[in-house]
Structure formats: C-alpha cells, structure tokens
mmCIF file of N, CA, C and O in Angstrom:
data_model
loop_
_atom_site.group_PDB
_atom_site.id
_atom_site.type_symbol
_atom_site.label_atom_id
_atom_site.label_comp_id
_atom_site.label_asym_id
_atom_site.label_seq_id
_atom_site.Cartn_x
_atom_site.Cartn_y
_atom_site.Cartn_z
ATOM 1 N N MET A 12 -25.212 12.203 -41.774
ATOM 2 C CA MET A 12 -25.021 11.001 -42.551
ATOM 3 C C MET A 12 -25.187 9.815 -41.603
ATOM 4 O O MET A 12 -24.586 9.772 -40.541
ATOM 5 N N ILE A 13 -25.998 8.849 -42.038
ATOM 6 C CA ILE A 13 -26.280 7.658 -41.246
ATOM 7 C C ILE A 13 -26.000 6.419 -42.092
ATOM 8 O O ILE A 13 -26.452 6.340 -43.240
ATOM 9 N N ARG A 14 -25.282 5.473 -41.519
ATOM 10 C CA ARG A 14 -25.030 4.207 -42.211
ATOM 11 C C ARG A 14 -26.307 3.381 -42.197
ATOM 12 O O ARG A 14 -26.932 3.187 -41.174
ATOM 13 N N VAL A 15 -26.721 2.875 -43.357
ATOM 14 C CA VAL A 15 -27.937 2.080 -43.485
ATOM 15 C C VAL A 15 -27.611 0.591 -43.554
ATOM 16 O O VAL A 15 -28.397 -0.247 -43.137
ATOM 17 N N CYS A 16 -26.436 0.238 -44.054
ATOM 18 C CA CYS A 16 -26.067 -1.176 -44.169
ATOM 19 C C CYS A 16 -25.546 -1.697 -42.830
ATOM 20 O O CYS A 16 -25.173 -0.935 -41.953
ATOM 21 N N ALA A 17 -25.524 -3.011 -42.698
ATOM 22 C CA ALA A 17 -25.120 -3.644 -41.444
ATOM 23 C C ALA A 17 -23.620 -3.536 -41.183
ATOM 24 O O ALA A 17 -23.189 -3.407 -40.046
ATOM 25 N N GLN A 18 -22.819 -3.588 -42.225
ATOM 26 C CA GLN A 18 -21.369 -3.593 -42.066
ATOM 27 C C GLN A 18 -20.795 -2.184 -42.084
ATOM 28 O O GLN A 18 -21.330 -1.289 -42.743
ATOM 29 N N THR A 19 -19.681 -1.988 -41.394
ATOM 30 C CA THR A 19 -18.957 -0.725 -41.470
ATOM 31 C C THR A 19 -18.162 -0.703 -42.773
ATOM 32 O O THR A 19 -18.013 -1.721 -43.450
ATOM 33 N N TRP A 20 -17.622 0.462 -43.103
ATOM 34 C CA TRP A 20 -16.811 0.617 -44.315
ATOM 35 C C TRP A 20 -15.648 -0.376 -44.317
ATOM 36 O O TRP A 20 -15.376 -1.050 -45.304
ATOM 37 N N ASP A 21 -14.951 -0.485 -43.177
ATOM 38 C CA ASP A 21 -13.796 -1.385 -43.080
ATOM 39 C C ASP A 21 -14.197 -2.856 -43.141
ATOM 40 O O ASP A 21 -13.476 -3.667 -43.710
ATOM 41 N N GLU A 22 -15.328 -3.207 -42.539
ATOM 42 C CA GLU A 22 -15.788 -4.596 -42.570
ATOM 43 C C GLU A 22 -16.189 -5.022 -43.980
ATOM 44 O O GLU A 22 -15.965 -6.159 -44.378
ATOM 45 N N LEU A 23 -16.767 -4.103 -44.736
ATOM 46 C CA LEU A 23 -17.219 -4.410 -46.086
ATOM 47 C C LEU A 23 -16.034 -4.589 -47.028
ATOM 48 O O LEU A 23 -15.985 -5.523 -47.799
ATOM 49 N N TYR A 24 -15.074 -3.686 -46.969
ATOM 50 C CA TYR A 24 -13.847 -3.655 -47.766
ATOM 51 C C TYR A 24 -14.100 -3.521 -49.265
ATOM 52 O O TYR A 24 -13.502 -2.686 -49.909
ATOM 53 N N ALA A 25 -14.966 -4.332 -49.837
ATOM 54 C CA ALA A 25 -15.278 -4.206 -51.266
ATOM 55 C C ALA A 25 -16.744 -4.585 -51.470
ATOM 56 O O ALA A 25 -17.139 -5.701 -51.170
ATOM 57 N N GLY A 26 -17.520 -3.620 -51.944
ATOM 58 C CA GLY A 26 -18.942 -3.869 -52.186
ATOM 59 C C GLY A 26 -19.761 -2.611 -52.008
ATOM 60 O O GLY A 26 -19.238 -1.516 -51.823
ATOM 61 N N MET A 27 -21.070 -2.780 -52.057
ATOM 62 C CA MET A 27 -21.993 -1.648 -51.960
ATOM 63 C C MET A 27 -22.191 -1.224 -50.508
ATOM 64 O O MET A 27 -22.467 -2.049 -49.643
ATOM 65 N N PHE A 28 -22.053 0.070 -50.246
ATOM 66 C CA PHE A 28 -22.185 0.656 -48.917
ATOM 67 C C PHE A 28 -23.333 1.651 -48.975
ATOM 68 O O PHE A 28 -23.333 2.541 -49.823
ATOM 69 N N MET A 29 -24.335 1.494 -48.101
ATOM 70 C CA MET A 29 -25.525 2.353 -48.156
ATOM 71 C C MET A 29 -25.545 3.334 -46.995
ATOM 72 O O MET A 29 -25.296 2.969 -45.842
ATOM 73 N N VAL A 30 -25.850 4.599 -47.341
ATOM 74 C CA VAL A 30 -25.964 5.660 -46.339
ATOM 75 C C VAL A 30 -27.205 6.500 -46.629
ATOM 76 O O VAL A 30 -27.727 6.498 -47.741
ATOM 77 N N ASP A 31 -27.641 7.222 -45.608
ATOM 78 C CA ASP A 31 -28.729 8.186 -45.751
ATOM 79 C C ASP A 31 -28.155 9.549 -45.396
ATOM 80 O O ASP A 31 -27.567 9.718 -44.328
ATOM 81 N N VAL A 32 -28.296 10.505 -46.313
ATOM 82 C CA VAL A 32 -27.770 11.850 -46.105
ATOM 83 C C VAL A 32 -28.920 12.838 -46.276
ATOM 84 O O VAL A 32 -29.361 13.077 -47.401
ATOM 85 N N GLU A 33 -29.433 13.336 -45.153
ATOM 86 C CA GLU A 33 -30.515 14.322 -45.163
ATOM 87 C C GLU A 33 -31.663 13.916 -46.083
ATOM 88 O O GLU A 33 -32.158 14.707 -46.875
ATOM 89 N N GLY A 34 -32.076 12.653 -45.982
ATOM 90 C CA GLY A 34 -33.204 12.172 -46.768
ATOM 91 C C GLY A 34 -32.836 11.532 -48.093
ATOM 92 O O GLY A 34 -33.661 10.874 -48.710
ATOM 93 N N TRP A 35 -31.620 11.718 -48.534
ATOM 94 C CA TRP A 35 -31.153 11.069 -49.762
ATOM 95 C C TRP A 35 -30.585 9.708 -49.400
ATOM 96 O O TRP A 35 -29.696 9.603 -48.553
ATOM 97 N N SER A 36 -31.072 8.655 -50.045
ATOM 98 C CA SER A 36 -30.507 7.316 -49.874
ATOM 99 C C SER A 36 -29.463 7.125 -50.957
ATOM 100 O O SER A 36 -29.760 7.275 -52.138
ATOM 101 N N MET A 37 -28.250 6.808 -50.533
ATOM 102 C CA MET A 37 -27.153 6.649 -51.482
ATOM 103 C C MET A 37 -26.513 5.280 -51.323
ATOM 104 O O MET A 37 -26.292 4.818 -50.212
ATOM 105 N N THR A 38 -26.219 4.655 -52.448
ATOM 106 C CA THR A 38 -25.464 3.404 -52.468
ATOM 107 C C THR A 38 -24.149 3.706 -53.171
ATOM 108 O O THR A 38 -24.134 4.114 -54.331
ATOM 109 N N ILE A 39 -23.071 3.523 -52.429
ATOM 110 C CA ILE A 39 -21.739 3.882 -52.900
ATOM 111 C C ILE A 39 -20.890 2.620 -52.960
ATOM 112 O O ILE A 39 -20.963 1.782 -52.059
ATOM 113 N N PHE A 40 -20.079 2.484 -54.011
ATOM 114 C CA PHE A 40 -19.230 1.304 -54.128
ATOM 115 C C PHE A 40 -17.897 1.535 -53.440
ATOM 116 O O PHE A 40 -17.167 2.474 -53.750
ATOM 117 N N ASN A 41 -17.605 0.663 -52.471
ATOM 118 C CA ASN A 41 -16.332 0.648 -51.762
ATOM 119 C C ASN A 41 -15.443 -0.344 -52.504
ATOM 120 O O ASN A 41 -15.718 -1.535 -52.528
ATOM 121 N N ASP A 42 -14.392 0.142 -53.123
ATOM 122 C CA ASP A 42 -13.489 -0.715 -53.890
ATOM 123 C C ASP A 42 -12.176 -0.875 -53.138
ATOM 124 O O ASP A 42 -11.303 -0.010 -53.216
ATOM 125 N N CYS A 43 -12.063 -1.950 -52.376
ATOM 126 C CA CYS A 43 -10.843 -2.243 -51.614
ATOM 127 C C CYS A 43 -10.466 -1.073 -50.717
ATOM 128 O O CYS A 43 -9.345 -0.581 -50.742
ATOM 129 N N ASP A 44 -11.453 -0.598 -49.951
ATOM 130 C CA ASP A 44 -11.301 0.479 -48.966
ATOM 131 C C ASP A 44 -11.113 1.864 -49.594
ATOM 132 O O ASP A 44 -10.627 2.778 -48.955
ATOM 133 N N GLU A 45 -11.507 2.028 -50.852
ATOM 134 C CA GLU A 45 -11.460 3.338 -51.503
ATOM 135 C C GLU A 45 -12.826 3.677 -52.078
ATOM 136 O O GLU A 45 -13.492 2.826 -52.664
ATOM 137 N N LEU A 46 -13.224 4.919 -51.927
ATOM 138 C CA LEU A 46 -14.468 5.427 -52.483
ATOM 139 C C LEU A 46 -14.353 5.396 -54.003
ATOM 140 O O LEU A 46 -13.459 6.012 -54.570
ATOM 141 N N ASN A 47 -15.241 4.645 -54.666
ATOM 142 C CA ASN A 47 -15.086 4.454 -56.093
ATOM 143 C C ASN A 47 -16.148 5.207 -56.886
ATOM 144 O O ASN A 47 -15.834 6.148 -57.601
ATOM 145 N N TYR A 48 -17.414 4.795 -56.794
ATOM 146 C CA TYR A 48 -18.469 5.452 -57.563
ATOM 147 C C TYR A 48 -19.802 5.332 -56.837
ATOM 148 O O TYR A 48 -19.951 4.530 -55.926
ATOM 149 N N CYS A 49 -20.746 6.124 -57.259
ATOM 150 C CA CYS A 49 -22.094 6.092 -56.712
ATOM 151 C C CYS A 49 -22.953 5.190 -57.597
ATOM 152 O O CYS A 49 -23.024 5.405 -58.800
ATOM 153 N N GLU A 50 -23.566 4.183 -56.996
ATOM 154 C CA GLU A 50 -24.430 3.259 -57.734
ATOM 155 C C GLU A 50 -25.825 3.859 -57.922
ATOM 156 O O GLU A 50 -26.359 3.848 -59.021
ATOM 157 N N THR A 51 -26.409 4.391 -56.838
ATOM 158 C CA THR A 51 -27.734 5.023 -56.912
ATOM 159 C C THR A 51 -27.859 6.124 -55.881
ATOM 160 O O THR A 51 -27.222 6.093 -54.830
ATOM 161 N N CYS A 52 -28.708 7.099 -56.195
ATOM 162 C CA CYS A 52 -29.137 8.139 -55.258
ATOM 163 C C CYS A 52 -30.646 8.252 -55.399
ATOM 164 O O CYS A 52 -31.162 8.306 -56.516
ATOM 165 N N LEU A 53 -31.358 8.297 -54.279
ATOM 166 C CA LEU A 53 -32.802 8.403 -54.289
ATOM 167 C C LEU A 53 -33.230 9.423 -53.257
ATOM 168 O O LEU A 53 -32.871 9.317 -52.083
ATOM 169 N N SER A 54 -34.000 10.444 -53.699
ATOM 170 C CA SER A 54 -34.465 11.479 -52.783
ATOM 171 C C SER A 54 -35.821 11.106 -52.207
ATOM 172 O O SER A 54 -36.500 10.207 -52.702
ATOM 173 N N ILE A 55 -36.221 11.811 -51.173
ATOM 174 C CA ILE A 55 -37.517 11.590 -50.531
ATOM 175 C C ILE A 55 -38.652 11.804 -51.524
ATOM 176 O O ILE A 55 -39.642 11.081 -51.516
ATOM 177 N N ASP A 56 -38.497 12.781 -52.403
ATOM 178 C CA ASP A 56 -39.581 13.103 -53.344
ATOM 179 C C ASP A 56 -39.551 12.233 -54.610
ATOM 180 O O ASP A 56 -40.286 12.475 -55.557
ATOM 181 N N GLY A 57 -38.693 11.210 -54.629
ATOM 182 C CA GLY A 57 -38.706 10.253 -55.726
ATOM 183 C C GLY A 57 -37.702 10.486 -56.839
ATOM 184 O O GLY A 57 -37.600 9.679 -57.760
ATOM 185 N N ARG A 58 -36.947 11.590 -56.776
ATOM 186 C CA ARG A 58 -35.912 11.781 -57.794
ATOM 187 C C ARG A 58 -34.870 10.686 -57.644
ATOM 188 O O ARG A 58 -34.533 10.282 -56.542
ATOM 189 N N ARG A 59 -34.367 10.210 -58.772
ATOM 190 C CA ARG A 59 -33.447 9.070 -58.742
ATOM 191 C C ARG A 59 -32.330 9.250 -59.770
ATOM 192 O O ARG A 59 -32.554 9.706 -60.874
ATOM 193 N N TRP A 60 -31.151 8.860 -59.370
ATOM 194 C CA TRP A 60 -30.019 8.774 -60.284
ATOM 195 C C TRP A 60 -29.447 7.372 -60.129
ATOM 196 O O TRP A 60 -29.273 6.872 -59.024
ATOM 197 N N SER A 61 -29.141 6.705 -61.234
ATOM 198 C CA SER A 61 -28.565 5.358 -61.202
ATOM 199 C C SER A 61 -27.363 5.292 -62.126
ATOM 200 O O SER A 61 -27.392 5.855 -63.219
ATOM 201 N N PHE A 62 -26.347 4.584 -61.689
ATOM 202 C CA PHE A 62 -25.153 4.376 -62.499
ATOM 203 C C PHE A 62 -25.500 3.538 -63.718
ATOM 204 O O PHE A 62 -26.232 2.559 -63.631
ATOM 205 N N ASP A 63 -24.968 3.926 -64.841
ATOM 206 C CA ASP A 63 -25.118 3.153 -66.071
ATOM 207 C C ASP A 63 -23.774 3.206 -66.776
ATOM 208 O O ASP A 63 -23.242 4.294 -67.033
ATOM 209 N N SER A 64 -23.212 2.051 -67.065
ATOM 210 C CA SER A 64 -21.883 2.013 -67.687
ATOM 211 C C SER A 64 -21.847 2.735 -69.028
ATOM 212 O O SER A 64 -20.789 3.102 -69.515
ATOM 213 N N GLY A 65 -23.005 2.976 -69.646
ATOM 214 C CA GLY A 65 -23.066 3.694 -70.914
ATOM 215 C C GLY A 65 -23.088 5.209 -70.754
ATOM 216 O O GLY A 65 -23.009 5.946 -71.736
ATOM 217 N N ASP A 66 -23.198 5.691 -69.489
ATOM 218 C CA ASP A 66 -23.202 7.136 -69.251
ATOM 219 C C ASP A 66 -21.863 7.745 -69.642
ATOM 220 O O ASP A 66 -20.820 7.099 -69.583
ATOM 221 N N ARG A 67 -21.923 9.021 -70.013
ATOM 222 C CA ARG A 67 -20.685 9.741 -70.326
ATOM 223 C C ARG A 67 -19.826 9.871 -69.081
ATOM 224 O O ARG A 67 -20.335 9.947 -67.962
ATOM 225 N N TYR A 68 -18.523 9.926 -69.253
ATOM 226 C CA TYR A 68 -17.600 10.108 -68.136
ATOM 227 C C TYR A 68 -17.929 11.417 -67.413
ATOM 228 O O TYR A 68 -18.195 12.430 -68.049
ATOM 229 N N GLY A 69 -17.907 11.373 -66.098
ATOM 230 C CA GLY A 69 -18.134 12.579 -65.310
ATOM 231 C C GLY A 69 -19.573 12.781 -64.887
ATOM 232 O O GLY A 69 -19.889 13.770 -64.244
ATOM 233 N N THR A 70 -20.479 11.863 -65.238
ATOM 234 C CA THR A 70 -21.870 12.030 -64.828
ATOM 235 C C THR A 70 -22.138 11.408 -63.455
ATOM 236 O O THR A 70 -23.176 11.652 -62.874
ATOM 237 N N ASP A 71 -21.216 10.607 -62.936
ATOM 238 C CA ASP A 71 -21.323 10.070 -61.586
ATOM 239 C C ASP A 71 -21.206 11.248 -60.616
ATOM 240 O O ASP A 71 -20.258 12.034 -60.713
ATOM 241 N N PRO A 72 -22.142 11.386 -59.678
ATOM 242 C CA PRO A 72 -22.072 12.515 -58.739
ATOM 243 C C PRO A 72 -20.735 12.606 -57.998
ATOM 244 O O PRO A 72 -20.261 13.705 -57.702
ATOM 245 N N LEU A 73 -20.097 11.477 -57.717
ATOM 246 C CA LEU A 73 -18.811 11.513 -57.021
ATOM 247 C C LEU A 73 -17.704 12.083 -57.904
ATOM 248 O O LEU A 73 -16.735 12.637 -57.409
ATOM 249 N N ALA A 74 -17.865 11.980 -59.215
ATOM 250 C CA ALA A 74 -16.870 12.533 -60.136
ATOM 251 C C ALA A 74 -16.907 14.062 -60.141
ATOM 252 O O ALA A 74 -15.958 14.707 -60.575
ATOM 253 N N LEU A 75 -17.996 14.628 -59.637
ATOM 254 C CA LEU A 75 -18.129 16.087 -59.604
ATOM 255 C C LEU A 75 -17.469 16.707 -58.371
ATOM 256 O O LEU A 75 -17.339 17.918 -58.284
ATOM 257 N N LEU A 76 -17.052 15.855 -57.422
ATOM 258 C CA LEU A 76 -16.425 16.354 -56.197
ATOM 259 C C LEU A 76 -14.984 16.767 -56.448
ATOM 260 O O LEU A 76 -14.289 16.144 -57.254
ATOM 261 N N SER A 77 -14.543 17.785 -55.720
ATOM 262 C CA SER A 77 -13.126 18.157 -55.763
ATOM 263 C C SER A 77 -12.328 17.078 -55.031
ATOM 264 O O SER A 77 -12.901 16.232 -54.329
ATOM 265 N N MET A 78 -11.034 17.095 -55.155
ATOM 266 C CA MET A 78 -10.181 16.124 -54.462
ATOM 267 C C MET A 78 -10.402 16.222 -52.954
ATOM 268 O O MET A 78 -10.521 15.207 -52.268
ATOM 269 N N TRP A 79 -10.461 17.450 -52.427
ATOM 270 C CA TRP A 79 -10.676 17.653 -50.998
ATOM 271 C C TRP A 79 -12.036 17.102 -50.569
ATOM 272 O O TRP A 79 -12.135 16.415 -49.542
ATOM 273 N N GLU A 80 -13.098 17.359 -51.345
ATOM 274 C CA GLU A 80 -14.434 16.849 -51.025
ATOM 275 C C GLU A 80 -14.467 15.324 -51.060
ATOM 276 O O GLU A 80 -15.060 14.683 -50.198
ATOM 277 N N HIS A 81 -13.817 14.741 -52.053
ATOM 278 C CA HIS A 81 -13.746 13.292 -52.189
ATOM 279 C C HIS A 81 -13.056 12.674 -50.970
ATOM 280 O O HIS A 81 -13.548 11.703 -50.382
ATOM 281 N N GLN A 82 -11.931 13.234 -50.562
ATOM 282 C CA GLN A 82 -11.188 12.729 -49.410
ATOM 283 C C GLN A 82 -11.982 12.904 -48.118
ATOM 284 O O GLN A 82 -11.979 12.028 -47.255
ATOM 285 N N THR A 83 -12.672 14.034 -47.986
ATOM 286 C CA THR A 83 -13.487 14.287 -46.800
ATOM 287 C C THR A 83 -14.642 13.303 -46.719
ATOM 288 O O THR A 83 -14.910 12.741 -45.659
ATOM 289 N N LEU A 84 -15.327 13.067 -47.836
ATOM 290 C CA LEU A 84 -16.432 12.100 -47.869
ATOM 291 C C LEU A 84 -15.919 10.711 -47.512
ATOM 292 O O LEU A 84 -16.530 9.997 -46.712
ATOM 293 N N GLU A 85 -14.797 10.311 -48.060
ATOM 294 C CA GLU A 85 -14.222 9.004 -47.757
ATOM 295 C C GLU A 85 -13.902 8.888 -46.264
ATOM 296 O O GLU A 85 -14.181 7.870 -45.647
ATOM 297 N N ARG A 86 -13.354 9.935 -45.690
ATOM 298 C CA ARG A 86 -13.031 9.939 -44.261
ATOM 299 C C ARG A 86 -14.306 9.818 -43.418
ATOM 300 O O ARG A 86 -14.358 9.071 -42.435
ATOM 301 N N LEU A 87 -15.373 10.528 -43.817
ATOM 302 C CA LEU A 87 -16.657 10.459 -43.103
ATOM 303 C C LEU A 87 -17.273 9.064 -43.190
ATOM 304 O O LEU A 87 -17.816 8.545 -42.201
ATOM 305 N N LEU A 88 -17.193 8.440 -44.357
ATOM 306 C CA LEU A 88 -17.733 7.088 -44.539
ATOM 307 C C LEU A 88 -16.980 6.085 -43.669
ATOM 308 O O LEU A 88 -17.588 5.193 -43.074
ATOM 309 N N LYS A 89 -15.680 6.233 -43.581
ATOM 310 C CA LYS A 89 -14.874 5.319 -42.766
ATOM 311 C C LYS A 89 -15.177 5.479 -41.274
ATOM 312 O O LYS A 89 -15.025 4.529 -40.507
ATOM 313 N N ALA A 90 -15.629 6.676 -40.886
ATOM 314 C CA ALA A 90 -15.927 6.937 -39.474
ATOM 315 C C ALA A 90 -17.306 6.444 -39.039
ATOM 316 O O ALA A 90 -17.581 6.360 -37.846
ATOM 317 N N LEU A 91 -18.165 6.094 -39.995
ATOM 318 C CA LEU A 91 -19.524 5.638 -39.641
ATOM 319 C C LEU A 91 -19.518 4.278 -38.987
ATOM 320 O O LEU A 91 -18.814 3.400 -39.302
#
C-alpha cells in the first residue's frame, strides 16, 4: 500500500485520502480520523467502482470488511 496524496492520514483529519494497493487506486474518506467509506476504486485494467448515495446499504467495499479487517486497514492507513 502506497500513499498517493500529499498529506498523511493525521494531517488530513477529514477528507479524501488516496492510496494505491497492488495496482488498485482507491480514494477513501477519512472522517475525523476514522475510516468511513470508499469513494472510488479503479483497477489497472479499467474496472471501476464509485460511491453513489443511491446505492443499497452494504455495497461500499469497506462495508464488506469484518471488524478486524476494518481496524487493521485503518491502522495501516494511519501508518502511511
């Protein structure tokens, strides 16, 4: 995982945080130092997922993570 944005997780505090994970570009919303939702995911081959407020609950990729996975991802993002 590589941070793509200029600011660290702590410096941003609230806003969009961009990372690259094995070729996937992800934009994640940092809500007051908490991992909130995924705004977009884009793969190398052009597959794309984008947040839409009209989507059914649970379609956000972060909503599919277990509590342990969510906490681990948040810890990794804070360490970048």
